[in-house]
PDB file of C-alpha atoms in Angstrom:
ATOM      1  CA  UNK O   1     -24.561 -31.091  -9.742  1.00  0.00           C
ATOM      2  CA  UNK O   2     -23.984 -29.719 -13.234  1.00  0.00           C
ATOM      3  CA  UNK O   3     -24.904 -26.200 -12.089  1.00  0.00           C
ATOM      4  CA  UNK O   4     -22.553 -26.527  -9.116  1.00  0.00           C
ATOM      5  CA  UNK O   5     -19.702 -27.647 -11.389  1.00  0.00           C
ATOM      6  CA  UNK O   6     -20.268 -24.653 -13.688  1.00  0.00           C
ATOM      7  CA  UNK O   7     -20.225 -22.306 -10.699  1.00  0.00           C
ATOM      8  CA  UNK O   8     -16.964 -23.751  -9.396  1.00  0.00           C
ATOM      9  CA  UNK O   9     -15.439 -23.412 -12.836  1.00  0.00           C
ATOM     10  CA  UNK O  10     -16.499 -19.761 -12.945  1.00  0.00           C
ATOM     11  CA  UNK O  11     -15.026 -19.113  -9.489  1.00  0.00           C
ATOM     12  CA  UNK O  12     -11.773 -20.713 -10.654  1.00  0.00           C
ATOM     13  CA  UNK O  13     -11.619 -18.352 -13.644  1.00  0.00           C
ATOM     14  CA  UNK O  14     -12.192 -15.338 -11.390  1.00  0.00           C
ATOM     15  CA  UNK O  15      -9.408 -16.527  -9.073  1.00  0.00           C
ATOM     16  CA  UNK O  16      -7.016 -16.980 -11.999  1.00  0.00           C
ATOM     17  CA  UNK O  17      -7.681 -13.625 -13.668  1.00  0.00           C
ATOM     18  CA  UNK O  18      -7.130 -11.797 -10.352  1.00  0.00           C
ATOM     19  CA  UNK O  19      -4.039 -14.003  -9.758  1.00  0.00           C
ATOM     20  CA  UNK O  20      -5.254 -15.004  -6.297  1.00  0.00           C
ATOM     21  CA  UNK O  21      -3.799 -18.455  -6.987  1.00  0.00           C
ATOM     22  CA  UNK O  22      -0.323 -16.822  -7.111  1.00  0.00           C
ATOM     23  CA  UNK O  23      -0.410 -14.639  -3.995  1.00  0.00           C
ATOM     24  CA  UNK O  24       3.295 -13.750  -3.661  1.00  0.00           C
ATOM     25  CA  UNK O  25       2.771 -10.156  -4.767  1.00  0.00           C
ATOM     26  CA  UNK O  26      -0.277  -9.921  -2.487  1.00  0.00           C
ATOM     27  CA  UNK O  27       1.869 -10.913   0.481  1.00  0.00           C
ATOM     28  CA  UNK O  28       4.394  -8.309  -0.637  1.00  0.00           C
ATOM     29  CA  UNK O  29       1.706  -5.615  -0.717  1.00  0.00           C
ATOM     30  CA  UNK O  30       0.348  -6.652   2.691  1.00  0.00           C
ATOM     31  CA  UNK O  31       3.843  -6.547   4.235  1.00  0.00           C
ATOM     32  CA  UNK O  32       4.435  -3.041   2.851  1.00  0.00           C
ATOM     33  CA  UNK O  33       0.979  -1.875   3.993  1.00  0.00           C
ATOM     34  CA  UNK O  34       1.368  -3.276   7.493  1.00  0.00           C
ATOM     35  CA  UNK O  35       4.799  -1.677   7.918  1.00  0.00           C
ATOM     36  CA  UNK O  36       3.487   1.700   6.754  1.00  0.00           C
ATOM     37  CA  UNK O  37       0.375   1.582   8.945  1.00  0.00           C
ATOM     38  CA  UNK O  38       2.240   0.572  12.093  1.00  0.00           C
ATOM     39  CA  UNK O  39       4.841   3.293  11.646  1.00  0.00           C
ATOM     40  CA  UNK O  40       2.200   5.898  10.755  1.00  0.00           C
ATOM     41  CA  UNK O  41       0.181   5.042  13.863  1.00  0.00           C
ATOM     42  CA  UNK O  42       3.260   4.757  16.069  1.00  0.00           C
ATOM     43  CA  UNK O  43       2.078   1.332  17.152  1.00  0.00           C
ATOM     44  CA  UNK O  44      -0.925  -0.875  16.502  1.00  0.00           C
ATOM     45  CA  UNK O  45      -3.184   0.980  14.016  1.00  0.00           C
ATOM     46  CA  UNK O  46      -6.978   1.128  14.539  1.00  0.00           C
ATOM     47  CA  UNK O  47      -8.582  -2.092  13.357  1.00  0.00           C
ATOM     48  CA  UNK O  48     -11.132  -0.424  11.081  1.00  0.00           C
ATOM     49  CA  UNK O  49      -8.457   1.745   9.434  1.00  0.00           C
ATOM     50  CA  UNK O  50      -6.199  -1.235   8.820  1.00  0.00           C
ATOM     51  CA  UNK O  51      -9.084  -3.334   7.447  1.00  0.00           C
ATOM     52  CA  UNK O  52     -10.229  -0.593   5.056  1.00  0.00           C
ATOM     53  CA  UNK O  53      -6.648   0.029   3.923  1.00  0.00           C
ATOM     54  CA  UNK O  54      -5.931  -3.648   3.244  1.00  0.00           C
ATOM     55  CA  UNK O  55      -9.312  -4.141   1.531  1.00  0.00           C
ATOM     56  CA  UNK O  56      -8.608  -1.208  -0.763  1.00  0.00           C
ATOM     57  CA  UNK O  57      -5.081  -2.474  -1.453  1.00  0.00           C
ATOM     58  CA  UNK O  58      -6.448  -5.953  -2.270  1.00  0.00           C
ATOM     59  CA  UNK O  59      -9.056  -4.488  -4.630  1.00  0.00           C
ATOM     60  CA  UNK O  60      -6.430  -2.354  -6.377  1.00  0.00           C
ATOM     61  CA  UNK O  61      -4.019  -5.257  -6.684  1.00  0.00           C
ATOM     62  CA  UNK O  62      -6.672  -7.583  -8.158  1.00  0.00           C
ATOM     63  CA  UNK O  63      -8.004  -4.787 -10.370  1.00  0.00           C
ATOM     64  CA  UNK O  64      -4.507  -4.133 -11.709  1.00  0.00           C
ATOM     65  CA  UNK O  65      -4.121  -7.801 -12.662  1.00  0.00           C
ATOM     66  CA  UNK O  66      -7.495  -7.810 -14.420  1.00  0.00           C
ATOM     67  CA  UNK O  67      -6.649  -4.626 -16.317  1.00  0.00           C
ATOM     68  CA  UNK O  68      -3.232  -5.993 -17.317  1.00  0.00           C
ATOM     69  CA  UNK O  69      -4.899  -9.199 -18.502  1.00  0.00           C
ATOM     70  CA  UNK O  70      -7.228  -7.558 -20.992  1.00  0.00           C
ATOM     71  CA  UNK O  71      -4.616  -4.917 -21.890  1.00  0.00           C
ATOM     72  CA  UNK O  72      -2.145  -7.699 -22.750  1.00  0.00           C
ATOM     73  CA  UNK O  73      -4.824  -9.330 -24.894  1.00  0.00           C
ATOM     74  CA  UNK O  74      -5.098  -6.093 -26.849  1.00  0.00           C
ATOM     75  CA  UNK O  75      -1.452  -5.022 -27.099  1.00  0.00           C
ATOM     76  CA  UNK O  76       0.497  -8.298 -26.969  1.00  0.00           C
ATOM     77  CA  UNK O  77      -1.194 -10.810 -29.228  1.00  0.00           C
ATOM     78  CA  UNK O  78      -0.777 -14.375 -28.021  1.00  0.00           C
ATOM     79  CA  UNK O  79       0.219 -13.513 -24.459  1.00  0.00           C
ATOM     80  CA  UNK O  80       0.261 -16.935 -22.720  1.00  0.00           C
ATOM     81  CA  UNK O  81      -0.558 -15.456 -19.286  1.00  0.00           C
ATOM     82  CA  UNK O  82      -3.633 -13.519 -20.456  1.00  0.00           C
ATOM     83  CA  UNK O  83      -6.897 -15.394 -19.902  1.00  0.00           C
ATOM     84  CA  UNK O  84      -8.718 -12.984 -22.212  1.00  0.00           C
ATOM     85  CA  UNK O  85      -6.159 -13.570 -24.995  1.00  0.00           C
ATOM     86  CA  UNK O  86      -6.541 -17.339 -24.566  1.00  0.00           C
ATOM     87  CA  UNK O  87     -10.316 -17.050 -24.745  1.00  0.00           C
ATOM     88  CA  UNK O  88     -10.958 -18.519 -21.294  1.00  0.00           C
ATOM     89  CA  UNK O  89     -12.342 -15.245 -19.901  1.00  0.00           C
ATOM     90  CA  UNK O  90     -14.750 -12.910 -21.667  1.00  0.00           C
ATOM     91  CA  UNK O  91     -13.552  -9.333 -22.274  1.00  0.00           C
ATOM     92  CA  UNK O  92     -16.853  -7.757 -21.174  1.00  0.00           C
ATOM     93  CA  UNK O  93     -16.871  -9.792 -17.961  1.00  0.00           C
ATOM     94  CA  UNK O  94     -13.285  -8.726 -17.289  1.00  0.00           C
ATOM     95  CA  UNK O  95     -14.223  -5.062 -17.734  1.00  0.00           C
ATOM     96  CA  UNK O  96     -17.204  -5.470 -15.373  1.00  0.00           C
ATOM     97  CA  UNK O  97     -14.992  -7.173 -12.776  1.00  0.00           C
ATOM     98  CA  UNK O  98     -12.449  -4.364 -13.065  1.00  0.00           C
ATOM     99  CA  UNK O  99     -15.219  -1.814 -12.512  1.00  0.00           C
ATOM    100  CA  UNK O 100     -16.444  -3.614  -9.379  1.00  0.00           C
ATOM    101  CA  UNK O 101     -12.918  -3.773  -7.956  1.00  0.00           C
ATOM    102  CA  UNK O 102     -12.440  -0.052  -8.656  1.00  0.00           C
ATOM    103  CA  UNK O 103     -15.684   0.645  -6.781  1.00  0.00           C
ATOM    104  CA  UNK O 104     -14.512  -1.388  -3.769  1.00  0.00           C
ATOM    105  CA  UNK O 105     -11.191   0.455  -3.699  1.00  0.00           C
ATOM    106  CA  UNK O 106     -12.942   3.821  -3.994  1.00  0.00           C
ATOM    107  CA  UNK O 107     -15.357   2.944  -1.176  1.00  0.00           C
ATOM    108  CA  UNK O 108     -12.385   2.028   1.028  1.00  0.00           C
ATOM    109  CA  UNK O 109     -10.726   5.346   0.176  1.00  0.00           C
ATOM    110  CA  UNK O 110     -13.908   7.236   1.099  1.00  0.00           C
ATOM    111  CA  UNK O 111     -13.983   5.488   4.474  1.00  0.00           C
ATOM    112  CA  UNK O 112     -10.344   6.417   5.102  1.00  0.00           C
ATOM    113  CA  UNK O 113     -10.966  10.115   4.478  1.00  0.00           C
ATOM    114  CA  UNK O 114     -10.942  12.816   1.855  1.00  0.00           C
ATOM    115  CA  UNK O 115      -7.140  13.079   1.745  1.00  0.00           C
ATOM    116  CA  UNK O 116      -6.898   9.410   0.772  1.00  0.00           C
ATOM    117  CA  UNK O 117      -9.632   9.938  -1.845  1.00  0.00           C
ATOM    118  CA  UNK O 118      -7.590  12.783  -3.344  1.00  0.00           C
ATOM    119  CA  UNK O 119      -4.378  10.747  -3.341  1.00  0.00           C
ATOM    120  CA  UNK O 120      -5.621   7.357  -4.570  1.00  0.00           C
ATOM    121  CA  UNK O 121      -6.321   8.370  -8.227  1.00  0.00           C
ATOM    122  CA  UNK O 122      -2.568   8.854  -8.643  1.00  0.00           C
ATOM    123  CA  UNK O 123      -1.979   5.214  -7.694  1.00  0.00           C
ATOM    124  CA  UNK O 124      -4.755   4.052 -10.037  1.00  0.00           C
ATOM    125  CA  UNK O 125      -3.311   6.189 -12.843  1.00  0.00           C
ATOM    126  CA  UNK O 126       0.093   4.548 -12.461  1.00  0.00           C
ATOM    127  CA  UNK O 127      -1.420   1.053 -12.371  1.00  0.00           C
ATOM    128  CA  UNK O 128      -3.412   1.724 -15.536  1.00  0.00           C
ATOM    129  CA  UNK O 129      -0.381   3.278 -17.254  1.00  0.00           C
ATOM    130  CA  UNK O 130       1.756   0.179 -16.673  1.00  0.00           C
ATOM    131  CA  UNK O 131       0.552  -1.942 -19.647  1.00  0.00           C
ATOM    132  CA  UNK O 132       1.032   1.046 -21.947  1.00  0.00           C
ATOM    133  CA  UNK O 133       4.498   1.735 -20.514  1.00  0.00           C
ATOM    134  CA  UNK O 134       5.509  -1.850 -21.367  1.00  0.00           C
ATOM    135  CA  UNK O 135       5.173  -0.922 -25.032  1.00  0.00           C
ATOM    136  CA  UNK O 136       7.375   2.168 -24.902  1.00  0.00           C
ATOM    137  CA  UNK O 137       9.987   2.056 -22.124  1.00  0.00           C
ATOM    138  CA  UNK O 138      12.299  -0.438 -20.491  1.00  0.00           C
ATOM    139  CA  UNK O 139      11.580   1.287 -17.160  1.00  0.00           C
ATOM    140  CA  UNK O 140       7.915   0.233 -17.140  1.00  0.00           C
ATOM    141  CA  UNK O 141       8.455  -1.681 -13.892  1.00  0.00           C
ATOM    142  CA  UNK O 142       9.282   1.651 -12.227  1.00  0.00           C
ATOM    143  CA  UNK O 143       5.697   2.763 -12.936  1.00  0.00           C
ATOM    144  CA  UNK O 144       4.330  -0.244 -11.069  1.00  0.00           C
ATOM    145  CA  UNK O 145       6.867   0.177  -8.254  1.00  0.00           C
ATOM    146  CA  UNK O 146       5.807   3.809  -7.805  1.00  0.00           C
ATOM    147  CA  UNK O 147       2.157   2.747  -7.572  1.00  0.00           C
ATOM    148  CA  UNK O 148       3.069   0.229  -4.877  1.00  0.00           C
ATOM    149  CA  UNK O 149       5.200   2.704  -2.917  1.00  0.00           C
ATOM    150  CA  UNK O 150       2.315   5.188  -2.806  1.00  0.00           C
ATOM    151  CA  UNK O 151       0.784   2.868  -0.207  1.00  0.00           C
ATOM    152  CA  UNK O 152       3.164   4.485   2.299  1.00  0.00           C
ATOM    153  CA  UNK O 153       1.957   8.110   2.168  1.00  0.00           C
ATOM    154  CA  UNK O 154      -1.611   6.844   1.801  1.00  0.00           C
ATOM    155  CA  UNK O 155      -1.159   4.871   5.053  1.00  0.00           C
ATOM    156  CA  UNK O 156       0.003   8.034   6.812  1.00  0.00           C
ATOM    157  CA  UNK O 157      -3.031   9.956   5.520  1.00  0.00           C
ATOM    158  CA  UNK O 158      -5.359   7.095   6.487  1.00  0.00           C
ATOM    159  CA  UNK O 159      -4.080   7.340  10.059  1.00  0.00           C
ATOM    160  CA  UNK O 160      -4.664  11.095  10.145  1.00  0.00           C
ATOM    161  CA  UNK O 161      -0.985  12.014   9.819  1.00  0.00           C
ATOM    162  CA  UNK O 162       0.923  14.156   7.331  1.00  0.00           C
ATOM    163  CA  UNK O 163       3.713  12.209   5.589  1.00  0.00           C
ATOM    164  CA  UNK O 164       7.064  13.416   6.906  1.00  0.00           C
ATOM    165  CA  UNK O 165      10.700  12.302   6.562  1.00  0.00           C
ATOM    166  CA  UNK O 166      10.022   8.865   8.057  1.00  0.00           C
ATOM    167  CA  UNK O 167       7.183   8.260   5.609  1.00  0.00           C
ATOM    168  CA  UNK O 168       9.287   9.263   2.602  1.00  0.00           C
ATOM    169  CA  UNK O 169      12.230   7.132   3.727  1.00  0.00           C
ATOM    170  CA  UNK O 170       9.842   4.184   3.990  1.00  0.00           C
ATOM    171  CA  UNK O 171       8.485   5.192   0.559  1.00  0.00           C
ATOM    172  CA  UNK O 172      12.018   4.879  -0.866  1.00  0.00           C
ATOM    173  CA  UNK O 173      12.393   1.487   0.823  1.00  0.00           C
ATOM    174  CA  UNK O 174       9.181   0.162  -0.744  1.00  0.00           C
ATOM    175  CA  UNK O 175      10.028   1.738  -4.122  1.00  0.00           C
ATOM    176  CA  UNK O 176      13.428   0.046  -4.341  1.00  0.00           C
ATOM    177  CA  UNK O 177      12.259  -3.210  -2.763  1.00  0.00           C
ATOM    178  CA  UNK O 178       9.324  -3.465  -5.179  1.00  0.00           C
ATOM    179  CA  UNK O 179      11.604  -2.607  -8.137  1.00  0.00           C
ATOM    180  CA  UNK O 180      13.804  -5.551  -7.150  1.00  0.00           C
ATOM    181  CA  UNK O 181      10.682  -7.681  -6.688  1.00  0.00           C
ATOM    182  CA  UNK O 182       9.445  -6.881 -10.205  1.00  0.00           C
ATOM    183  CA  UNK O 183      12.861  -7.546 -11.725  1.00  0.00           C
ATOM    184  CA  UNK O 184      13.037 -10.897  -9.949  1.00  0.00           C
ATOM    185  CA  UNK O 185       9.508 -11.703 -11.181  1.00  0.00           C
ATOM    186  CA  UNK O 186      10.525 -10.984 -14.781  1.00  0.00           C
ATOM    187  CA  UNK O 187      13.762 -12.999 -14.751  1.00  0.00           C
ATOM    188  CA  UNK O 188      12.216 -16.460 -15.345  1.00  0.00           C
ATOM    189  CA  UNK O 189       9.925 -14.859 -17.956  1.00  0.00           C
ATOM    190  CA  UNK O 190      12.633 -12.988 -19.879  1.00  0.00           C
ATOM    191  CA  UNK O 191      12.298 -14.990 -23.113  1.00  0.00           C
ATOM    192  CA  UNK O 192       8.514 -14.700 -23.043  1.00  0.00           C
ATOM    193  CA  UNK O 193       8.703 -10.911 -22.635  1.00  0.00           C
ATOM    194  CA  UNK O 194      11.136 -10.710 -25.550  1.00  0.00           C
ATOM    195  CA  UNK O 195       8.912 -12.806 -27.848  1.00  0.00           C
ATOM    196  CA  UNK O 196       5.878 -10.656 -27.069  1.00  0.00           C
ATOM    197  CA  UNK O 197       7.802  -7.459 -27.808  1.00  0.00           C
ATOM    198  CA  UNK O 198       7.243  -6.091 -24.309  1.00  0.00           C
ATOM    199  CA  UNK O 199       9.858  -3.705 -22.976  1.00  0.00           C
ATOM    200  CA  UNK O 200      11.086  -4.693 -19.571  1.00  0.00           C
ATOM    201  CA  UNK O 201      13.978  -3.780 -17.294  1.00  0.00           C
ATOM    202  CA  UNK O 202      15.101  -7.406 -17.326  1.00  0.00           C
ATOM    203  CA  UNK O 203      15.704  -7.198 -21.086  1.00  0.00           C
ATOM    204  CA  UNK O 204      17.660  -3.978 -20.612  1.00  0.00           C
ATOM    205  CA  UNK O 205      20.027  -5.196 -17.883  1.00  0.00           C
ATOM    206  CA  UNK O 206      20.474  -8.708 -19.299  1.00  0.00           C
ATOM    207  CA  UNK O 207      23.158 -10.677 -17.451  1.00  0.00           C
ATOM    208  CA  UNK O 208      23.676  -7.721 -15.111  1.00  0.00           C
ATOM    209  CA  UNK O 209      20.428  -8.526 -13.282  1.00  0.00           C
ATOM    210  CA  UNK O 210      22.153  -9.819 -10.105  1.00  0.00           C
ATOM    211  CA  UNK O 211      24.127  -6.561  -9.816  1.00  0.00           C
ATOM    212  CA  UNK O 212      21.001  -4.421 -10.327  1.00  0.00           C
ATOM    213  CA  UNK O 213      19.009  -6.481  -7.814  1.00  0.00           C
ATOM    214  CA  UNK O 214      21.861  -6.164  -5.320  1.00  0.00           C
ATOM    215  CA  UNK O 215      22.007  -2.378  -5.725  1.00  0.00           C
ATOM    216  CA  UNK O 216      18.241  -2.041  -5.387  1.00  0.00           C
ATOM    217  CA  UNK O 217      18.149  -4.179  -2.245  1.00  0.00           C
ATOM    218  CA  UNK O 218      21.109  -2.292  -0.747  1.00  0.00           C
ATOM    219  CA  UNK O 219      19.301   0.985  -1.352  1.00  0.00           C
ATOM    220  CA  UNK O 220      16.087  -0.410   0.108  1.00  0.00           C
ATOM    221  CA  UNK O 221      17.824  -1.668   3.241  1.00  0.00           C
ATOM    222  CA  UNK O 222      19.636   1.653   3.688  1.00  0.00           C
ATOM    223  CA  UNK O 223      16.325   3.551   3.451  1.00  0.00           C
ATOM    224  CA  UNK O 224      14.700   1.163   5.943  1.00  0.00           C
ATOM    225  CA  UNK O 225      17.600   1.619   8.364  1.00  0.00           C
ATOM    226  CA  UNK O 226      17.340   5.419   8.131  1.00  0.00           C
ATOM    227  CA  UNK O 227      13.559   5.271   8.642  1.00  0.00           C
ATOM    228  CA  UNK O 228      14.054   3.091  11.714  1.00  0.00           C
ATOM    229  CA  UNK O 229      16.685   5.469  13.055  1.00  0.00           C
ATOM    230  CA  UNK O 230      14.436   8.524  12.553  1.00  0.00           C
ATOM    231  CA  UNK O 231      11.566   6.695  14.267  1.00  0.00           C
ATOM    232  CA  UNK O 232      13.849   5.666  17.159  1.00  0.00           C
ATOM    233  CA  UNK O 233      13.142   1.977  16.638  1.00  0.00           C
ATOM    234  CA  UNK O 234      15.218  -0.205  18.923  1.00  0.00           C
ATOM    235  CA  UNK O 235      17.182  -3.476  18.841  1.00  0.00           C
ATOM    236  CA  UNK O 236      14.172  -5.588  17.856  1.00  0.00           C
ATOM    237  CA  UNK O 237      13.861  -3.617  14.621  1.00  0.00           C
ATOM    238  CA  UNK O 238      17.595  -3.967  14.074  1.00  0.00           C
ATOM    239  CA  UNK O 239      17.234  -7.734  14.426  1.00  0.00           C
ATOM    240  CA  UNK O 240      14.475  -7.704  11.788  1.00  0.00           C
ATOM    241  CA  UNK O 241      16.671  -5.545   9.555  1.00  0.00           C
ATOM    242  CA  UNK O 242      19.545  -8.021   9.848  1.00  0.00           C
ATOM    243  CA  UNK O 243      17.178 -10.870   8.932  1.00  0.00           C
ATOM    244  CA  UNK O 244      16.107  -8.873   5.861  1.00  0.00           C
ATOM    245  CA  UNK O 245      19.759  -8.329   4.908  1.00  0.00           C
ATOM    246  CA  UNK O 246      20.349 -12.090   5.137  1.00  0.00           C
ATOM    247  CA  UNK O 247      17.441 -12.662   2.751  1.00  0.00           C
ATOM    248  CA  UNK O 248      18.991 -10.190   0.286  1.00  0.00           C
ATOM    249  CA  UNK O 249      22.311 -12.048   0.457  1.00  0.00           C
ATOM    250  CA  UNK O 250      20.499 -15.358  -0.095  1.00  0.00           C
ATOM    251  CA  UNK O 251      18.848 -13.866  -3.192  1.00  0.00           C
ATOM    252  CA  UNK O 252      22.193 -12.837  -4.650  1.00  0.00           C
ATOM    253  CA  UNK O 253      23.616 -16.325  -4.045  1.00  0.00           C
ATOM    254  CA  UNK O 254      20.684 -17.815  -5.955  1.00  0.00           C
ATOM    255  CA  UNK O 255      21.032 -15.341  -8.823  1.00  0.00           C
ATOM    256  CA  UNK O 256      24.787 -15.807  -9.168  1.00  0.00           C
ATOM    257  CA  UNK O 257      24.484 -19.603  -8.925  1.00  0.00           C
ATOM    258  CA  UNK O 258      21.775 -19.480 -11.638  1.00  0.00           C
ATOM    259  CA  UNK O 259      20.597 -23.077 -11.426  1.00  0.00           C
ATOM    260  CA  UNK O 260      17.198 -24.169 -12.716  1.00  0.00           C
ATOM    261  CA  UNK O 261      14.452 -22.638 -10.577  1.00  0.00           C
ATOM    262  CA  UNK O 262      16.809 -20.322  -8.657  1.00  0.00           C
ATOM    263  CA  UNK O 263      15.328 -17.151 -10.206  1.00  0.00           C
ATOM    264  CA  UNK O 264      11.823 -18.177  -9.133  1.00  0.00           C
ATOM    265  CA  UNK O 265      13.048 -18.984  -5.609  1.00  0.00           C
ATOM    266  CA  UNK O 266      14.787 -15.607  -5.421  1.00  0.00           C
ATOM    267  CA  UNK O 267      11.537 -13.908  -6.452  1.00  0.00           C
ATOM    268  CA  UNK O 268       9.533 -15.739  -3.815  1.00  0.00           C
ATOM    269  CA  UNK O 269      12.109 -15.071  -1.109  1.00  0.00           C
ATOM    270  CA  UNK O 270      11.703 -11.308  -1.566  1.00  0.00           C
ATOM    271  CA  UNK O 271       8.465 -11.507   0.414  1.00  0.00           C
ATOM    272  CA  UNK O 272      10.455 -12.660   3.460  1.00  0.00           C
ATOM    273  CA  UNK O 273      12.633  -9.553   3.255  1.00  0.00           C
ATOM    274  CA  UNK O 274       9.571  -7.331   3.682  1.00  0.00           C
ATOM    275  CA  UNK O 275       8.103  -9.530   6.393  1.00  0.00           C
ATOM    276  CA  UNK O 276      11.379  -9.328   8.317  1.00  0.00           C
ATOM    277  CA  UNK O 277      11.245  -5.520   8.225  1.00  0.00           C
ATOM    278  CA  UNK O 278       7.600  -5.520   9.328  1.00  0.00           C
ATOM    279  CA  UNK O 279       8.374  -8.072  12.034  1.00  0.00           C
ATOM    280  CA  UNK O 280      11.040  -5.763  13.422  1.00  0.00           C
ATOM    281  CA  UNK O 281       8.676  -2.776  13.380  1.00  0.00           C
ATOM    282  CA  UNK O 282       5.825  -4.700  15.011  1.00  0.00           C
ATOM    283  CA  UNK O 283       8.085  -6.267  17.635  1.00  0.00           C
ATOM    284  CA  UNK O 284       9.380  -2.841  18.646  1.00  0.00           C
ATOM    285  CA  UNK O 285       5.916  -1.364  19.162  1.00  0.00           C
ATOM    286  CA  UNK O 286       4.534  -4.463  20.883  1.00  0.00           C
ATOM    287  CA  UNK O 287       7.466  -4.329  23.286  1.00  0.00           C
ATOM    288  CA  UNK O 288       6.689  -0.668  24.009  1.00  0.00           C
ATOM    289  CA  UNK O 289       3.032  -1.509  24.672  1.00  0.00           C
ATOM    290  CA  UNK O 290       4.042  -4.328  27.012  1.00  0.00           C
ATOM    291  CA  UNK O 291       6.335  -2.032  28.996  1.00  0.00           C
ATOM    292  CA  UNK O 292       3.765   0.762  29.226  1.00  0.00           C
ATOM    293  CA  UNK O 293       1.064  -1.709  30.272  1.00  0.00           C
TER     294      UNK O 293
END
């Protein structure tokens, strides 16, 4: 029983350092990946392609959290969110875990083809650069948003397609949506970021955060609408788009109201914006399949 308890404790530490116990950003990444894959394939993507893509995205997401954890322990002494800094996770074990996750992501890229293999190091480079960017620029969240948005052209390449105007419009959507997501994530942690000396967009915009979030979400929704128009997506996509717009309005109400816990609720609600867009995309293609069948 003692051995079993130790093993469960170890599993719990692995879950915490990869932030699998806080899966909001994982849902965000899955929503972006599903939207990109469905639009790249022009319908339901091949199951093996989608599985390999999502496995690679999961490995990269978890690997990024692990890298940020031990990078924070090195650059931001006393970081309360770093397990390595708190001494509850060994640095060498964290490095080994990061290496394993990199290997899983690379294996997924190999399965998806040589073009994905050539493209994926750029995403890894941006993810690794993020902790360093936090020391030097208030736009560090843009680095992470760019890494997330690269999932769009990678999805096109994984499905054997060359990224065109639709792909890059969807890229802009994910870039601006993820920038808003990261700003919303940082809002409840603004004081903590300031104490640690980390440079963050939330510390730059200050009380103007609701305006910046609103502009980012407006830009994201405009890019999504243009992508849907170029792809000739029908009324079902438009319904999903309207649902996403309602989520953005709800976020702004929470941010302007600024009651206790509203910033965290606004952050969590951003996932539903992406799921609404994906729901509209999926509904359109499922309807087409039903008619053709």
